[in-house]
């Protein structure tokens, strides 16, 4: 990797908070420089300010790693949330973060396996092949088999709660909700981030999903090495091929590999999990997949999964029924069950929320209702993005204020919006009826 290696990660609440503060001062300085240049007649743009701020903020997040960098990774997939400069910079968190140095890696091995890498493997690459928000991946060999060795950054799990506390006030302001209401959702995010730092749990999840989805066409899974893994080190067989991110960047618009087949494999993988397992790989970003030499989709990461309670599943997927969307009474019933409408809301509030959500759900469900959909359709995604921007500025919604929606929706919404985004990046046309037979429409 070309990235400069990182020798340490700031640890402890005070040290990490001070890094947030110093970066805040840098960003403030960028604004002062921007407006000073503007005042003297220099030709400066909002884009150049965004670029400078994104550089400084990403520099901080990539140094701290862990939960704050994971949030940046999630935001990099959201067109309507961040300016382009931030999206481009934050997308590096998918697999191109500055990696840790060799001594730190050896220290982690000795701590969790009581051995150095050279004692475990026939060969172990000193340089990381990929580095993301929570850990980095090295290539190794053992008994003529090539392996992927995922090593967690030191202190990541210990800093999750304190990092989220530091970020709470800013998040509450951006989302226009009280800290009390925000905490309801933060607990869900926090629990998932803590789960992601337990590689024993990821190994169990990966083995389960791999076994249950092994029959799906066009998709392959690594073989997990339980005997070589631990709480902070996860070993699996190496899946050769470019990451989905690199494939899209290199071959975008070229017919080297059938994007429709890859897109269909993605759709089938996610919808089989949701509708048959009621458990889903809830981290659909392009750094988590590779395109193998055979043109198949390889799944790399199983750290973030979400169990879907039956009660939530039934109410959530009832909403894609056109009959429900056209019936105010039924729509209100399901929106109450999903904690979007409250029993004590005024009639005006209920009517407004029904109108808003009918529009949103109708747009999101459009590909599913169509049965076959071209995800390269720019107008469709512009419509979705414009609707999201309009909602963020909706004064009536801001007045309604307090947090709305089941905590279970956080990762299910993230899964489907991430899936749609990947299919759009692939410019795939797919059969969206696949594995939807359990949903009554």
C-alpha positions as MATLAB code, in Angstrom:
seq = 'XXXXXXXXXXXXXXXXXXXXXXXXXXXXXXXXXXXXXXXXXXXXXXXXXXXXXXXXXXXXXXXXXXXXXXXXXXXXXXXXXXXXXXXXXXXXXXXXXXXXXXXXXXXXXXXXXXXXXXXXXXXXXXXXXXXXXXXXXXXXXXXXXXXXXXXXXXXXXXXXXXXXXXXXXXXXXXXXXXXXXXXXXXXXXXXXXXXXXXXXXXXXXXXXXXXXXXXXXXXXXXXXXXXXXXXXXXXXXXXXXXXXXXXXXXXXXXXXXXXXXXXXXXXXXXXXXXXXXXXXXXXXXXXXXXXXXXXXXXXXXXXXXXXXXXXXXXXXXXXXXXXXXXXXXXXXXXXXXXXXXXXXXXXXXXXXXXXXXXXXXXXXXXXXXXXXXXXXXXXXXXXXXXXXXXXXXXXXXXXXXXXXXXXXXXXXXXXXXXXXXXXXXXXXXXXXXXXXXXXXX';
ca = [
       0.000    0.000    0.000;
       1.160    3.527   -0.775;
      -0.330    4.944    2.425;
       2.079    5.989    5.161;
       2.052    3.505    8.021;
       0.618    4.636   11.352;
       2.752    3.902   14.425;
       0.040    4.392   17.083;
      -3.641    5.185   17.609;
      -4.674    7.936   20.072;
      -6.136    6.141   23.097;
      -8.157    7.412   26.047;
     -11.066    9.821   26.223;
      -8.967   12.953   26.854;
      -6.427   12.298   24.102;
      -9.094   11.505   21.507;
     -11.243   14.488   22.541;
      -8.221   16.784   22.193;
      -7.705   15.535   18.627;
     -11.344   16.411   17.866;
     -10.739   19.884   19.316;
      -7.546   20.546   17.354;
      -9.245   19.489   14.114;
     -12.174   21.778   14.934;
      -9.683   24.645   15.200;
      -8.199   23.684   11.806;
     -11.644   23.678   10.204;
     -12.376   27.068   11.773;
      -9.122   28.332   10.270;
     -10.212   27.091    6.844;
     -13.389   29.177    7.116;
     -11.420   32.270    8.173;
      -9.028   31.877    5.213;
     -11.946   31.275    2.845;
     -13.859   34.400    3.846;
     -10.695   36.532    4.047;
      -9.856   35.613    0.439;
     -13.438   36.280   -0.576;
     -13.350   39.705    1.087;
     -10.238   40.681   -0.886;
     -11.865   39.722   -4.178;
     -10.114   36.395   -4.726;
     -12.025   33.836   -6.753;
     -12.780   31.152   -4.140;
     -15.484   28.496   -4.235;
     -17.546   26.548   -1.715;
     -16.061   23.396   -3.281;
     -12.501   24.476   -2.360;
     -13.627   25.085    1.241;
     -15.307   21.664    1.342;
     -12.118   20.103   -0.032;
      -9.951   21.652    2.694;
     -12.379   20.713    5.466;
     -12.863   17.168    4.151;
      -9.068   16.724    4.057;
      -8.661   17.802    7.692;
     -11.674   15.884    9.018;
     -10.764   12.682    7.182;
      -7.179   13.049    8.423;
      -8.514   13.040   11.988;
     -10.938   10.152   11.471;
      -8.361    7.954    9.719;
      -5.956    8.576   12.608;
      -8.547    7.775   15.311;
     -10.044    4.834   13.391;
     -12.846    2.776   14.947;
     -16.428    3.994   15.359;
     -15.924    7.546   14.061;
     -14.278    6.256   10.876;
     -17.045    3.653   10.515;
     -19.635    6.450   10.552;
     -17.643    8.270    7.832;
     -17.690    5.033    5.831;
     -21.483    4.847    6.167;
     -21.893    8.512    5.155;
     -19.714    8.036    2.062;
     -22.566    5.989    0.551;
     -25.150    8.772    1.043;
     -25.339   11.184   -1.914;
     -27.883   13.501   -0.306;
     -26.081   13.880    3.042;
     -22.591   15.124    2.173;
     -20.989   17.440   -0.412;
     -18.976   15.670   -3.138;
     -15.588   16.513   -1.554;
     -16.586   14.730    1.662;
     -18.034   11.729   -0.186;
     -14.828   11.285   -2.181;
     -12.566   11.608    0.858;
     -14.718    9.507    3.195;
     -15.001    6.736    0.574;
     -11.312    5.995    1.264;
     -12.465    4.536    4.604;
     -13.955    1.593    2.686;
     -10.531   -0.032    2.192;
      -7.784    2.614    1.827;
      -7.106    3.901    5.338;
      -3.461    4.470    6.417;
      -2.460    1.051    7.848;
      -0.759    0.262   11.143;
       2.959   -0.485   11.280;
       4.545   -3.939   11.573;
       5.449   -3.695   15.293;
       1.813   -2.974   16.239;
       0.639   -5.936   14.170;
       3.137   -8.290   15.821;
       2.078   -6.992   19.240;
      -1.575   -7.820   18.466;
      -0.631  -11.354   17.382;
       1.379  -12.019   20.522;
      -1.411  -10.668   22.728;
      -4.239  -12.729   21.204;
      -2.498  -15.821   19.783;
       0.648  -15.895   21.967;
       2.663  -16.176   18.737;
       4.232  -13.917   16.119;
       2.832  -14.052   12.549;
       5.966  -15.918   11.425;
       5.214  -18.652   13.989;
       1.694  -19.160   12.597;
       2.078  -18.834    8.808;
       4.581  -19.987    6.197;
       4.449  -16.445    4.799;
       2.873  -13.242    6.154;
       2.881   -9.978    4.176;
       4.422   -7.185    6.288;
       2.310   -4.611    4.456;
      -1.497   -4.509    4.698;
      -3.332   -5.216    1.446;
      -6.463   -3.395    2.649;
      -7.062   -1.122    5.631;
     -10.535    0.077    6.663;
     -12.310    1.539    9.694;
     -11.934   -1.219   12.296;
      -9.101   -3.389   11.006;
      -6.667   -4.156    8.210;
      -6.077   -7.230    6.048;
      -2.777   -8.972    5.338;
      -2.108  -11.796    2.899;
      -0.541  -14.992    4.257;
       0.098  -18.580    3.185;
      -0.099  -21.847    5.112;
       0.271  -25.346    3.656;
       0.110  -23.936    0.096;
      -3.197  -22.136    0.768;
      -3.428  -18.344    0.440;
      -5.174  -16.722    3.396;
      -6.632  -13.351    4.360;
      -5.669  -12.305    7.895;
      -7.881   -9.563    9.308;
      -6.329   -7.776   12.304;
      -8.260   -5.334   14.473;
      -6.758   -1.970   15.387;
      -5.769   -1.780   19.091;
      -8.213    0.032   21.391;
     -11.057    0.257   18.854;
     -13.607   -1.539   21.054;
     -12.634    0.461   24.157;
     -13.184    3.833   22.453;
     -16.651    3.239   20.942;
     -18.746    4.558   23.833;
     -16.572    7.621   24.518;
     -16.329    8.515   20.801;
     -20.106    8.328   20.375;
     -20.594   10.518   23.457;
     -18.295   13.150   21.956;
     -20.260   13.024   18.673;
     -23.750   13.082   20.314;
     -24.336   16.877   20.437;
     -23.341   17.369   16.789;
     -25.489   14.432   15.659;
     -28.509   15.707   17.609;
     -28.149   19.125   15.978;
     -27.784   17.704   12.468;
     -30.771   15.368   12.914;
     -32.908   17.969   14.716;
     -33.774   15.716   17.666;
     -33.222   15.889   21.415;
     -30.305   14.091   23.033;
     -32.805   11.886   24.889;
     -34.455   10.799   21.622;
     -31.073   10.391   19.939;
     -29.910    7.999   22.667;
     -32.655    5.543   21.659;
     -30.982    5.166   18.254;
     -27.393    5.519   19.475;
     -27.851    2.362   21.567;
     -28.646    0.399   18.388;
     -25.621    1.823   16.538;
     -23.379    1.326   19.572;
     -24.423   -2.312   19.993;
     -23.690   -3.030   16.323;
     -20.290   -1.309   16.475;
     -19.376   -3.333   19.574;
     -20.475   -6.517   17.760;
     -18.205   -5.618   14.841;
     -15.182   -5.553   17.146;
     -15.740   -9.174   18.233;
     -14.140  -11.307   15.523;
     -15.291  -14.519   17.241;
     -18.839  -13.315   16.627;
     -18.020  -12.368   13.027;
     -16.609  -15.850   12.450;
     -19.867  -17.439   13.692;
     -21.972  -15.057   11.570;
     -19.797  -15.590    8.513;
     -19.957  -19.377    8.771;
     -23.742  -19.294    9.247;
     -24.482  -16.955    6.320;
     -21.979  -18.741    4.055;
     -23.618  -22.103    4.726;
     -27.197  -20.855    4.318;
     -26.427  -18.889    1.122;
     -24.037  -21.379   -0.501;
     -26.698  -22.465   -3.032;
     -27.080  -18.962   -4.513;
     -25.740  -18.603   -8.063;
     -22.905  -16.227   -8.919;
     -21.681  -15.737   -5.358;
     -18.786  -17.250   -3.386;
     -17.689  -17.132    0.244;
     -14.343  -17.562    1.987;
     -13.553  -20.617    4.076;
     -13.112  -19.555    7.706;
     -10.165  -20.846    9.763;
     -11.560  -21.116   13.275;
      -8.403  -22.714   14.695;
      -6.279  -19.703   13.614;
      -8.730  -16.982   14.664;
      -9.372  -15.120   17.913;
     -11.306  -12.184   19.334;
      -9.194   -9.653   17.384;
      -7.734  -11.764   14.541;
      -9.854  -13.420   11.854;
      -8.363  -15.800    9.275;
     -10.105  -17.026    6.123;
      -9.230  -18.227    2.640;
      -8.179  -15.513    0.192;
     -10.683  -14.560   -2.524;
      -8.718  -13.289   -5.534;
      -9.917  -10.386   -7.651;
     -10.403   -6.617   -7.484;
     -12.708   -5.158   -4.853;
     -16.113   -4.180   -6.204;
     -15.053   -0.564   -5.659;
     -11.893   -0.998   -7.758;
     -13.770   -2.991  -10.409;
     -16.369   -0.241  -10.835;
     -13.706    2.490  -10.975;
     -11.595    0.587  -13.529;
     -14.203   -1.037  -15.754;
     -17.171    1.309  -15.409;
     -19.100    1.242  -18.686;
     -17.046   -1.600  -20.187;
     -18.476   -5.055  -20.808;
     -15.522   -6.974  -19.370;
     -17.707   -8.613  -16.733;
     -21.499   -8.809  -16.849;
     -22.655   -6.137  -14.390;
     -26.220   -7.431  -14.590;
     -25.094  -10.845  -13.321;
     -23.135   -9.262  -10.471;
     -26.097   -7.027   -9.648;
     -28.482   -9.988   -9.650;
     -26.148  -11.910   -7.336;
     -26.126   -8.934   -4.947;
     -29.921   -8.650   -5.015;
     -30.410  -12.382   -4.472;
     -27.861  -12.465   -1.637;
     -29.552   -9.668    0.309;
     -33.153  -10.602   -0.320;
     -32.617  -14.285    0.453;
     -31.178  -13.283    3.835;
     -33.936  -10.783    4.620;
     -36.910  -12.920    3.592;
     -35.655  -16.412    4.443;
     -33.138  -16.028    7.271;
     -34.519  -12.840    8.892;
     -30.843  -11.999    9.380;
     -28.896   -9.766    7.025;
     -25.329   -8.694    6.218;
     -26.021   -5.015    6.980;
     -22.874   -3.387    5.568;
     -23.315   -3.152    1.778;
     -20.434   -0.985    0.613;
     -18.145   -1.766   -2.344;
     -15.093   -2.436   -0.173;
     -16.804   -5.519    1.270;
     -16.988   -7.446   -2.015;
     -14.592   -8.672   -4.707;
     -15.127   -9.790   -8.294;
     -13.366  -13.134   -8.686;
     -11.437  -14.253  -11.764;
     -14.510  -16.323  -12.706;
     -16.717  -13.199  -12.643;
     -18.475  -14.144   -9.408;
     -19.269  -11.922   -6.429;
     -17.114  -12.716   -3.387;
     -18.300  -11.615    0.075;
     -15.500  -10.530    2.422;
     -16.893   -9.066    5.624;
     -19.532  -10.354    8.059;
     -18.939   -8.060   11.047;
     -22.196   -6.125   10.813;
     -25.323   -8.283   10.706;
     -28.861   -7.464   11.796;
     -31.503   -9.861   13.084;
     -34.986   -8.834   11.923;
     -37.805   -9.369   14.451;
     -40.967  -10.856   12.908;
     -43.140   -7.974   14.134;
     -40.887   -5.396   12.451;
     -40.511   -7.488    9.280;
     -44.283   -7.892    8.839;
     -45.044   -4.182    9.258;
     -42.041   -2.959    7.247;
     -42.655   -5.074    4.155;
     -46.423   -4.580    4.280;
     -45.643   -1.028    3.129;
     -44.549   -2.087   -0.363;
     -48.066   -3.351   -1.094;
     -49.697   -0.825   -3.448;
     -53.032   -1.528   -1.758;
     -51.587   -0.422    1.590;
     -50.072    2.730    0.091;
     -53.465    3.709   -1.336;
     -55.376    3.067    1.911;
     -54.918    5.802    4.568;
     -56.283    3.595    7.335;
     -53.918    0.686    6.601;
     -50.955    2.975    6.019;
     -51.570    4.689    9.368;
     -51.810    1.275   11.088;
     -48.392    0.155    9.835;
     -46.764    3.547   10.436;
     -47.947    3.322   14.058;
     -46.490   -0.189   14.362;
     -43.196    1.132   12.964;
     -43.223    3.976   15.550;
     -43.400    6.700   12.896;
     -46.890    7.854   13.858;
     -47.799    8.079   17.540;
     -51.218    7.422   18.991;
     -51.298   10.876   20.607;
     -50.312   12.765   17.422;
     -52.832   15.351   16.231;
     -54.912   14.550   13.137;
     -52.978   17.183   11.211;
     -49.641   15.561   12.146;
     -50.903   12.071   11.280;
     -52.253   13.224    7.917;
     -49.007   15.003    7.087;
     -46.835   12.015    8.016;
     -49.079    9.682    5.993;
     -48.660   11.974    2.976;
     -44.865   12.255    3.400;
     -44.280    8.543    3.926;
     -46.632    7.491    1.125;
     -44.424    9.508   -1.226;
     -41.115    8.205    0.200;
     -42.200    4.560    0.331;
     -43.681    4.739   -3.152;
     -40.340    5.925   -4.551;
     -38.239    3.385   -2.639;
     -40.595    0.509   -3.510;
     -40.705    1.423   -7.213;
     -37.964   -1.054   -8.289;
     -39.582   -3.891   -6.300;
     -43.092   -3.226   -7.597;
     -41.746   -3.003  -11.178;
     -40.479   -6.609  -11.050;
     -37.532   -5.739  -13.288;
     -35.606   -2.508  -12.892;
     -32.761   -0.615  -14.541;
     -30.668    0.765  -11.674;
     -28.597    2.875  -14.073;
     -31.607    5.232  -14.273;
     -30.119    8.572  -13.153;
     -33.516   10.254  -13.032;
     -34.746    7.735  -10.454;
     -31.789    8.381   -8.141;
     -32.011   12.147   -8.669;
     -35.665   11.892   -7.628;
     -34.687    9.972   -4.468;
     -31.865   12.402   -3.635;
     -34.008   15.484   -4.246;
     -36.747   14.059   -2.033;
     -34.198   13.457    0.736;
     -32.879   17.020    0.469;
     -36.414   18.434    0.499;
     -37.283   16.463    3.634;
     -34.164   17.722    5.412;
     -35.411   21.287    4.823;
     -39.103   20.584    5.517;
     -40.128   23.095    8.206;
     -43.253   21.176    9.157;
     -41.269   17.979    9.746;
     -38.751   19.944   11.802;
     -41.616   21.332   13.871;
     -42.959   17.811   14.452;
     -39.432   17.339   15.691;
     -38.844   14.359   17.921;
     -37.315   11.116   16.682;
     -39.581    8.862   14.656;
     -39.254    5.238   13.633;
     -38.244    1.882   15.052;
     -34.573    1.422   15.936;
     -34.655   -1.741   13.803;
     -35.149    0.446   10.722;
     -31.665    1.974   11.029;
     -29.779   -1.013    9.644;
     -32.549   -2.323    7.378;
     -32.833    1.080    5.677;
     -29.049    1.245    5.486;
     -28.978   -2.214    3.888;
     -31.488   -1.388    1.147;
     -30.175    2.095    0.393;
     -26.656    0.635    0.257;
     -27.838   -2.161   -2.037;
     -29.605    0.321   -4.344;
     -26.464    2.445   -4.429;
     -24.261   -0.536   -5.374;
     -26.682   -1.535   -8.140;
     -26.668    2.053   -9.428;
     -22.856    2.107   -9.429;
     -22.899   -1.157  -11.412;
     -25.539    0.209  -13.808;
     -27.283   -3.146  -13.414;
     -30.683   -4.189  -14.741;
     -32.076   -7.002  -12.603;
     -35.105   -9.092  -11.744;
     -36.359   -7.577   -8.473;
     -38.987  -10.289   -7.982;
     -36.257  -12.742   -6.986;
     -36.692  -14.025   -3.421;
     -39.632  -11.659   -2.827;
     -42.242  -14.445   -2.927;
     -42.621  -14.406    0.873;
     -43.770  -10.783    0.728;
     -47.469  -10.376    0.015;
     -47.833   -7.658   -2.615;
];
